[in-house]
Coordinates of C-alpha atoms in Angstrom, one line a residue:
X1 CA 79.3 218.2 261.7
X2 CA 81.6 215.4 262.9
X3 CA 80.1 212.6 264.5
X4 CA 82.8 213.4 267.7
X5 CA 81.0 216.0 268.3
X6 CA 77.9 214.2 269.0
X7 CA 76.6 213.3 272.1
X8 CA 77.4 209.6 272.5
X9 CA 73.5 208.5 273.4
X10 CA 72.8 210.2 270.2
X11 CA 75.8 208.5 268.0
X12 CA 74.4 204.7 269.5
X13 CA 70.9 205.7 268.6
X14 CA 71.6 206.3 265.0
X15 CA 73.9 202.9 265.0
X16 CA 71.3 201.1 266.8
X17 CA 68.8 201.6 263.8
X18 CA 72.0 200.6 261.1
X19 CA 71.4 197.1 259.8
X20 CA 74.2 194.0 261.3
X21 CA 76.9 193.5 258.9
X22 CA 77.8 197.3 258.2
X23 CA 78.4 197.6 261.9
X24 CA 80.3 195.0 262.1
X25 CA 82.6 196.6 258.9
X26 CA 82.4 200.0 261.6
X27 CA 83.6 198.0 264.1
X28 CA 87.0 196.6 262.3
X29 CA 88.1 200.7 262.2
X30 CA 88.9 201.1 265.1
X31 CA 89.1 199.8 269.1
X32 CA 87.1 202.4 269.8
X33 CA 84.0 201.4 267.7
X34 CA 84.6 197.9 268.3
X35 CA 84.2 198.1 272.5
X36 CA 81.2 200.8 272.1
X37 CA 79.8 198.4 268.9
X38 CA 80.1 195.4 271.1
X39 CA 78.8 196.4 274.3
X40 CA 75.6 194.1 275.6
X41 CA 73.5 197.6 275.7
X42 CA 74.6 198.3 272.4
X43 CA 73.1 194.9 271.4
X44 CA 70.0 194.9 273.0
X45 CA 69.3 198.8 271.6
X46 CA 70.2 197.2 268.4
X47 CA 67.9 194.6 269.0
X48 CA 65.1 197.0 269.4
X49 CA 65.3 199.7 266.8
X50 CA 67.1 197.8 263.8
X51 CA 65.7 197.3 260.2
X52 CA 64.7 193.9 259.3
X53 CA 67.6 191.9 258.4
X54 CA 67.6 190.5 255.1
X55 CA 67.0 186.6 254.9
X56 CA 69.6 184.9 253.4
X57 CA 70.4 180.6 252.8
X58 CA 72.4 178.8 254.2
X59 CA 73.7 174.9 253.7
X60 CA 76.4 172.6 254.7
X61 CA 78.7 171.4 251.4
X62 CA 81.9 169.0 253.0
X63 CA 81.4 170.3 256.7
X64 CA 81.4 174.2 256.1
X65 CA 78.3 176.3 256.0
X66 CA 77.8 178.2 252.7
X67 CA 75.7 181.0 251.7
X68 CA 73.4 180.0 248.9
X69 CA 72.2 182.7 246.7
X70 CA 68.7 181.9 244.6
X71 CA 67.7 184.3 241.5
X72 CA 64.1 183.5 241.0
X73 CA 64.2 185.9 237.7
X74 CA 66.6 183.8 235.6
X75 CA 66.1 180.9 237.6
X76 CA 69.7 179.8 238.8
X77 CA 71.5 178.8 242.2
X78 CA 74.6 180.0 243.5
X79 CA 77.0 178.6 246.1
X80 CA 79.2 181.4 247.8
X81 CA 82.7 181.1 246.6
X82 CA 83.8 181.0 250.1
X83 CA 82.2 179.1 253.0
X84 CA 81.8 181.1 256.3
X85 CA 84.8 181.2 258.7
X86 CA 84.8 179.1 261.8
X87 CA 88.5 178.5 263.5
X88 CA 88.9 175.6 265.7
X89 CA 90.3 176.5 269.2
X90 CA 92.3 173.2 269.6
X91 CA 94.2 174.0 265.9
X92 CA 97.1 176.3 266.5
X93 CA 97.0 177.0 262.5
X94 CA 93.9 178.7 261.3
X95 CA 92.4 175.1 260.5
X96 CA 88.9 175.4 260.2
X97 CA 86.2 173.1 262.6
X98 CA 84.4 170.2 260.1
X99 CA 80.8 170.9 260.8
X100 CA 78.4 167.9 261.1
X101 CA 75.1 169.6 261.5
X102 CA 73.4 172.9 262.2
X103 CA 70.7 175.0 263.9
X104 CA 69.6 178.4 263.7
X105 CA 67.9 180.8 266.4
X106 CA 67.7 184.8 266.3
X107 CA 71.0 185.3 264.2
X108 CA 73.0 182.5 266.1
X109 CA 74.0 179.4 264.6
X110 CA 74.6 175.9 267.0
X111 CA 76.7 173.8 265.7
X112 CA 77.6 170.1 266.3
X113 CA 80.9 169.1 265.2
X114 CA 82.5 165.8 263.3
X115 CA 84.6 164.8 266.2
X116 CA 81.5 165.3 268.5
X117 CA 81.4 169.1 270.4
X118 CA 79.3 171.8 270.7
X119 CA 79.8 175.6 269.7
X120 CA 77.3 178.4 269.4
X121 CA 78.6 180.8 267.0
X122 CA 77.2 184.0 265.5
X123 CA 78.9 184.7 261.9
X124 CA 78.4 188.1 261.5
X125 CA 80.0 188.9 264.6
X126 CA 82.7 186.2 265.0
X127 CA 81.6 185.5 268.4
X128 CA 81.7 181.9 269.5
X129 CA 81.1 179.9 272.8
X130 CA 82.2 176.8 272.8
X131 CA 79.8 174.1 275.0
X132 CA 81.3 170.6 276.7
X133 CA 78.4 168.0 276.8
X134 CA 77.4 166.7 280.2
X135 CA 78.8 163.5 279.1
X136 CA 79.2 161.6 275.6
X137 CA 77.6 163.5 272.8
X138 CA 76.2 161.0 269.9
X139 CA 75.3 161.4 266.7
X140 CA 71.8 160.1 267.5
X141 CA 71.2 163.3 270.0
X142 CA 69.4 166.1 269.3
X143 CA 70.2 169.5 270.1
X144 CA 68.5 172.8 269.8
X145 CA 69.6 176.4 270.8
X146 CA 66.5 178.6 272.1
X147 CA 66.0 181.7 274.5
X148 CA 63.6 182.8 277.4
X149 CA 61.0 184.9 275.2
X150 CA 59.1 185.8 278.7
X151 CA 62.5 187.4 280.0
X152 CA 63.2 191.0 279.5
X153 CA 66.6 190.3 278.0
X154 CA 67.1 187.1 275.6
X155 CA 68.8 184.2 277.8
X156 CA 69.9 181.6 275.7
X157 CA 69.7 177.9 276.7
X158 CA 70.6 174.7 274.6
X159 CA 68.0 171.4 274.9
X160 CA 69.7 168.5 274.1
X161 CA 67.8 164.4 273.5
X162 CA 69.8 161.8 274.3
X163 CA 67.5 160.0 271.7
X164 CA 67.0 155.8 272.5
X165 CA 65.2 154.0 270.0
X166 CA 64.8 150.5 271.7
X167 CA 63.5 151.1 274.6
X168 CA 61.9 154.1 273.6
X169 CA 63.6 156.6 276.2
X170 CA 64.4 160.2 275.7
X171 CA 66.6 161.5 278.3
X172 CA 66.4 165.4 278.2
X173 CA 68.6 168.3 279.5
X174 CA 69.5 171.8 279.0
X175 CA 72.6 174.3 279.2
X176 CA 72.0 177.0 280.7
X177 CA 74.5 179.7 279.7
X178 CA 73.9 182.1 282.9
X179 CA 75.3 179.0 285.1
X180 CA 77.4 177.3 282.6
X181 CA 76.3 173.8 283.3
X182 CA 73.8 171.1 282.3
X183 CA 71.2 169.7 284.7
X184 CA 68.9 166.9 284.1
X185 CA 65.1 167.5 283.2
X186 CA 63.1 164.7 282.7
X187 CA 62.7 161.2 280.5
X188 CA 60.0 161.1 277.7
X189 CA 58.8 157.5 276.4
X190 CA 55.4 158.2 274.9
X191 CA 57.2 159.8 271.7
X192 CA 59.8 159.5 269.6
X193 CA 62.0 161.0 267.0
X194 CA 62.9 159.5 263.8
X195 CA 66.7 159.9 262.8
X196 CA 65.7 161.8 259.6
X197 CA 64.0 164.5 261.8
X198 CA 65.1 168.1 261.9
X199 CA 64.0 171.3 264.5
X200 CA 63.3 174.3 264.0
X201 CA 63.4 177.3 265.8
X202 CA 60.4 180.1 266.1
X203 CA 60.5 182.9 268.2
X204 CA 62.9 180.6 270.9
X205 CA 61.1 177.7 270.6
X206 CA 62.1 174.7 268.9
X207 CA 59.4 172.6 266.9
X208 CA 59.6 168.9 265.4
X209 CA 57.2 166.3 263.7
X210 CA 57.4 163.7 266.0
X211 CA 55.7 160.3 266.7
X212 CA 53.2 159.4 269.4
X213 CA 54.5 155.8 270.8
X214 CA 52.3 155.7 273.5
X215 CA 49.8 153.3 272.0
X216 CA 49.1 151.8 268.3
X217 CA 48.2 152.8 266.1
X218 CA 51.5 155.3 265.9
X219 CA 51.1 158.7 264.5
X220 CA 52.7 162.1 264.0
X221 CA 52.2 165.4 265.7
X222 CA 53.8 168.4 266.1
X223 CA 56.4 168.3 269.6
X224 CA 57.5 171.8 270.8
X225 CA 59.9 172.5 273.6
X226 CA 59.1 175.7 275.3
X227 CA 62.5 177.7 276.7
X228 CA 60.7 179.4 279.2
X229 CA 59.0 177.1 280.8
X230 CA 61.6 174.6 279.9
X231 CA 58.4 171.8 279.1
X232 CA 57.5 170.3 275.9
X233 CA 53.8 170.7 274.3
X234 CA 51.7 168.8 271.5
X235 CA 50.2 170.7 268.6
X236 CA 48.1 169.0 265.9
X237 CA 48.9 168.7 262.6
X238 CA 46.2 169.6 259.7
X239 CA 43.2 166.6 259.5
X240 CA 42.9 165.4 257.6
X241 CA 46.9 164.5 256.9
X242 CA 47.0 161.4 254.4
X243 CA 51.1 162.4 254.0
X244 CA 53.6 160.0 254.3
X245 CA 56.4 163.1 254.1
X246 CA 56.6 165.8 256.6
X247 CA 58.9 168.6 257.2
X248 CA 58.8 172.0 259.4
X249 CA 60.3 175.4 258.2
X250 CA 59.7 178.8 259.0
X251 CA 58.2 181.6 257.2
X252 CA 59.8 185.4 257.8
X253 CA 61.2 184.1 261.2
X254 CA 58.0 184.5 263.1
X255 CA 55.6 182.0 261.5
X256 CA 55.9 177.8 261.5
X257 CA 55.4 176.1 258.6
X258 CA 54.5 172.7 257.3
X259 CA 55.2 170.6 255.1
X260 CA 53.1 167.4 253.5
X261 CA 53.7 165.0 250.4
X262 CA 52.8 161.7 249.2
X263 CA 53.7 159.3 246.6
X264 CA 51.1 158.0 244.6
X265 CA 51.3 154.5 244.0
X266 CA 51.3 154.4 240.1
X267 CA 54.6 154.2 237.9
X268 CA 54.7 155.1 234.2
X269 CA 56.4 153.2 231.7
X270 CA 59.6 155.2 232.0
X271 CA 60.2 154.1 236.0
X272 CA 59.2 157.6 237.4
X273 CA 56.4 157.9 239.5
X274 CA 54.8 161.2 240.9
X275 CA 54.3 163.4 244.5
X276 CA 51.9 165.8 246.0
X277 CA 52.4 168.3 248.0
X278 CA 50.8 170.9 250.2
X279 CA 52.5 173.4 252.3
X280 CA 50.4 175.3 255.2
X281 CA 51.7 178.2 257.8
X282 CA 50.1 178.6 261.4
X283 CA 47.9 181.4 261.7
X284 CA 47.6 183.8 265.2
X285 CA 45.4 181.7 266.3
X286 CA 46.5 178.6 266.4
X287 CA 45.1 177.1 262.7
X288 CA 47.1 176.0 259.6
X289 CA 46.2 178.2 256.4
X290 CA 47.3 176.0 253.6
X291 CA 49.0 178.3 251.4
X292 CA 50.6 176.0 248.6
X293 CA 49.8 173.0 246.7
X294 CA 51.5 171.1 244.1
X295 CA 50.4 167.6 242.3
X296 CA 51.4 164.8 239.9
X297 CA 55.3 166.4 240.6
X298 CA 58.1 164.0 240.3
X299 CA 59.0 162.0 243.4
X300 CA 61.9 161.8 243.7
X301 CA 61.7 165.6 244.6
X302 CA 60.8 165.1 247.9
X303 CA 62.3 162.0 250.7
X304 CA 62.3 161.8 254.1
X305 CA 64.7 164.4 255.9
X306 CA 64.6 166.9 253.6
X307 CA 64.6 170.6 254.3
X308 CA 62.6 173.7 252.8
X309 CA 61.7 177.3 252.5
X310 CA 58.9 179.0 251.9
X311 CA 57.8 182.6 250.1
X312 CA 53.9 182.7 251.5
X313 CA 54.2 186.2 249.5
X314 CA 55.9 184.9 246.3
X315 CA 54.5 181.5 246.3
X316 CA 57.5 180.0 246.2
X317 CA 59.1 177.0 247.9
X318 CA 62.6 175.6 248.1
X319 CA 63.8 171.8 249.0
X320 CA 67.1 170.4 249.2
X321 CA 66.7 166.8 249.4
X322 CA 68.6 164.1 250.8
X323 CA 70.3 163.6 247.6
X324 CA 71.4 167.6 248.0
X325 CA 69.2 168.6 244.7
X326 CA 67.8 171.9 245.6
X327 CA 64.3 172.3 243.6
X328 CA 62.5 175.6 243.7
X329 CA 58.7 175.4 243.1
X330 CA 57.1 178.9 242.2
X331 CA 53.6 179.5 241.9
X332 CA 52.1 175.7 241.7
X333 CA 55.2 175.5 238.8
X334 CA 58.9 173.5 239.4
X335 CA 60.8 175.8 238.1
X336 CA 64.2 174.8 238.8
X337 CA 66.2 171.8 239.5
X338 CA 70.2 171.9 240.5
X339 CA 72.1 169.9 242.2
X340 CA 74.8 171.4 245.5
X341 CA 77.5 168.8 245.7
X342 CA 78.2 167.4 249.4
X343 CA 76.0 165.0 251.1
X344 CA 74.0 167.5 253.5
X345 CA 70.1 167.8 253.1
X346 CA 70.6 171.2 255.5
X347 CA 68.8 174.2 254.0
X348 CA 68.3 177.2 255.9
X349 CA 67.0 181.2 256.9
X350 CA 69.8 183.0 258.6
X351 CA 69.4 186.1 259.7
X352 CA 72.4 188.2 260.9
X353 CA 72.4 190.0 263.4
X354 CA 74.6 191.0 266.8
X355 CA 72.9 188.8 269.4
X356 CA 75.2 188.3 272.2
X357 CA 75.7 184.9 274.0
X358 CA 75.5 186.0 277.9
X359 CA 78.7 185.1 279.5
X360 CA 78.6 183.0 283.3
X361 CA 78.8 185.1 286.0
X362 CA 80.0 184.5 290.0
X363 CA 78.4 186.6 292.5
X364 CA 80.7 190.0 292.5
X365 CA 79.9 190.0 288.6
X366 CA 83.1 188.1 287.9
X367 CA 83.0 185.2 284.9
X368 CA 82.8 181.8 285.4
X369 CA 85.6 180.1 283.8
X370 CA 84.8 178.2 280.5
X371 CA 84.9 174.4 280.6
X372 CA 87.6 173.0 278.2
X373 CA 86.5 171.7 275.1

């Protein structure tokens, strides 16, 4: 029987439960394919019945994101041959954009560029929308891409700090893609974030460790921005938590995950000193399950702004430090040491997938017209 002669509801149910990137193969056939493959209803069936996407790496090596490919049998790292493809609009060749940092959230990637703009971009479908900051985007901001999770349909939304260390003022705002424009939401001086700091995303929410100012003595705590309620919330870390060295990650897209380590304060002969290091997940209910811990490790294994991954199942964990050595760390063991080239310290999940960034509408349904970037 040829699929023609199927009832269309019936041909996009069987697609809907096809994994991302051999859909988006289907939809390079044919125009056909492509407009019924690329529909927001297609997407959202998509969203529902799919098969869990694969996990993959990703890093940034001189402005491009790469996929990074880890054997855990051998062991041995593998940078893809070819970075992922993202064209600059303002280049009439097919130069690519130099990316200066990125974010992940539910398949979409948000990146910030070298010459200071804004694009969210899904890579599996090519779909990009390119963002123009209020006013002056700086290097010191922090931005994060997250979505409504109370909404029956995913609205997207980007947070962005205008981060001030002295005073300590952070000046906060969101996009909002429905309306195509920024407003204003508040000023926070009773915490900061340290440059070295990076977000992560968990089921549309964005997490940091970040630092109570409020009153001495200072200390860390988790900060969470809420894209529903568009309000940020405190979570504690573990106590006791003697660590010098924090990080956050996530664990199969759905669980956050921490990160501790320390430098003891003994050298051997030979310069080196040594690290611990405990890793813990957030249960259901609102405690951390320590699932991982590693001592007496070399130091210089783990520094301020790094990133990581982490295998609860497998035991494993992965760090790219600020020196861009990836280290993978199986079963209490450090298994494997290699170094990435670049200067990044960006190590993260991607999961494809077709999300669709919703397009600004006027009343009548008609599209707003995209600021220039």
């Amino acid at each position: 029987m040829h699929w023609r002669s199927l009832p269309g509801d019936l041909v996009e149910d069987i697609l809907s439960r096809v994994s991302a990137i051999p859909l988006v193969r289907l939809r390079e056939t044919s125009k056909q394919w492509n407009a019924k493959l690329k529909s927001g209803s297609f997407a959202k069936m998509h969203a529902a019945h799919a098969p869990k996407e694969e996990s993959l790496m990703i890093t940034l090596i001189d402005h491009r994101v790469c996929l990074v490919k880890i054997n855990l049998h051998d062991p041995s790292v593998k940078v893809a041959p070819h970075a992922l493809y993202l064209k600059d609009p303002l280049s009439d060749s097919s130069k690519e954009v130099d990316i200066r940092n990125v974010f992940h959230c539910d398949g979409l990637l948000l990146c910030t560029t070298k010459d200071k703009r804004l694009v969210v971009w899904n890579p599996c479908s090519g779909e990009t929308k390119w963002v123009k900051p209020r006013d002056s985007y700086k290097k010191t901001d922090y931005c994060a891409l997250g979505y409504d999770n109370k909404s029956s349909s995913k609205q997207y939304k980007i947070l962005r700090l205008d981060r001030q260390d002295r005073p300590n003022k952070n000046v906060y705002e969101i996009y909002d893609f429905n309306s195509n424009s920024w407003r204003v939401l508040g000023v926070a001086t009773d915490w900061f974030l340290a440059k070295y700091r990076r977000d992560i995303s968990v089921k549309g929410n964005t997490y940091w460790v970040a630092t109570q100012a409020a009153e001495k003595p200072y200390h860390d705590f988790i900060l969470s921005f809420d894209f529903s309620t568009e309000m940020f919330q405190n979570l504690s870390l573990p106590h006791p938590f003697p660590y010098g060295i924090s990080s956050l990650s996530v664990v199969r897209e759905e669980q956050l995950c921490l990160l501790g380590a320390k430098r003891h304060m003994l050298y051997m002969d030979d310069g080196a000193s040594f690290s611990d290091l405990q890793v813990w997940v957030i249960t259901s209910t609102g405690s951390w399950n320590k699932f991982l811990a590693l001592y007496n490790t070399t130091s210089d294994t783990f520094s301020k702004g790094m990133s990581f991954l982490a295998d609860e199942q497998n035991q494993v964990v992965v760090f790219l430090n600020t020196k861009n050595i990836l280290h993978v760390m199986r079963q209490n063991k450090h298994s494997l040491e290699k170094h990435l080239g670049g200067k990044s310290s960006v190590l993260l999940n991607y999961v494809p997938s077709l999300a669709q960034i919703q397009e600004a509408t006027l009343p009548g349904g008609r599209k707003r017209k995209e600021p220039s970037t």
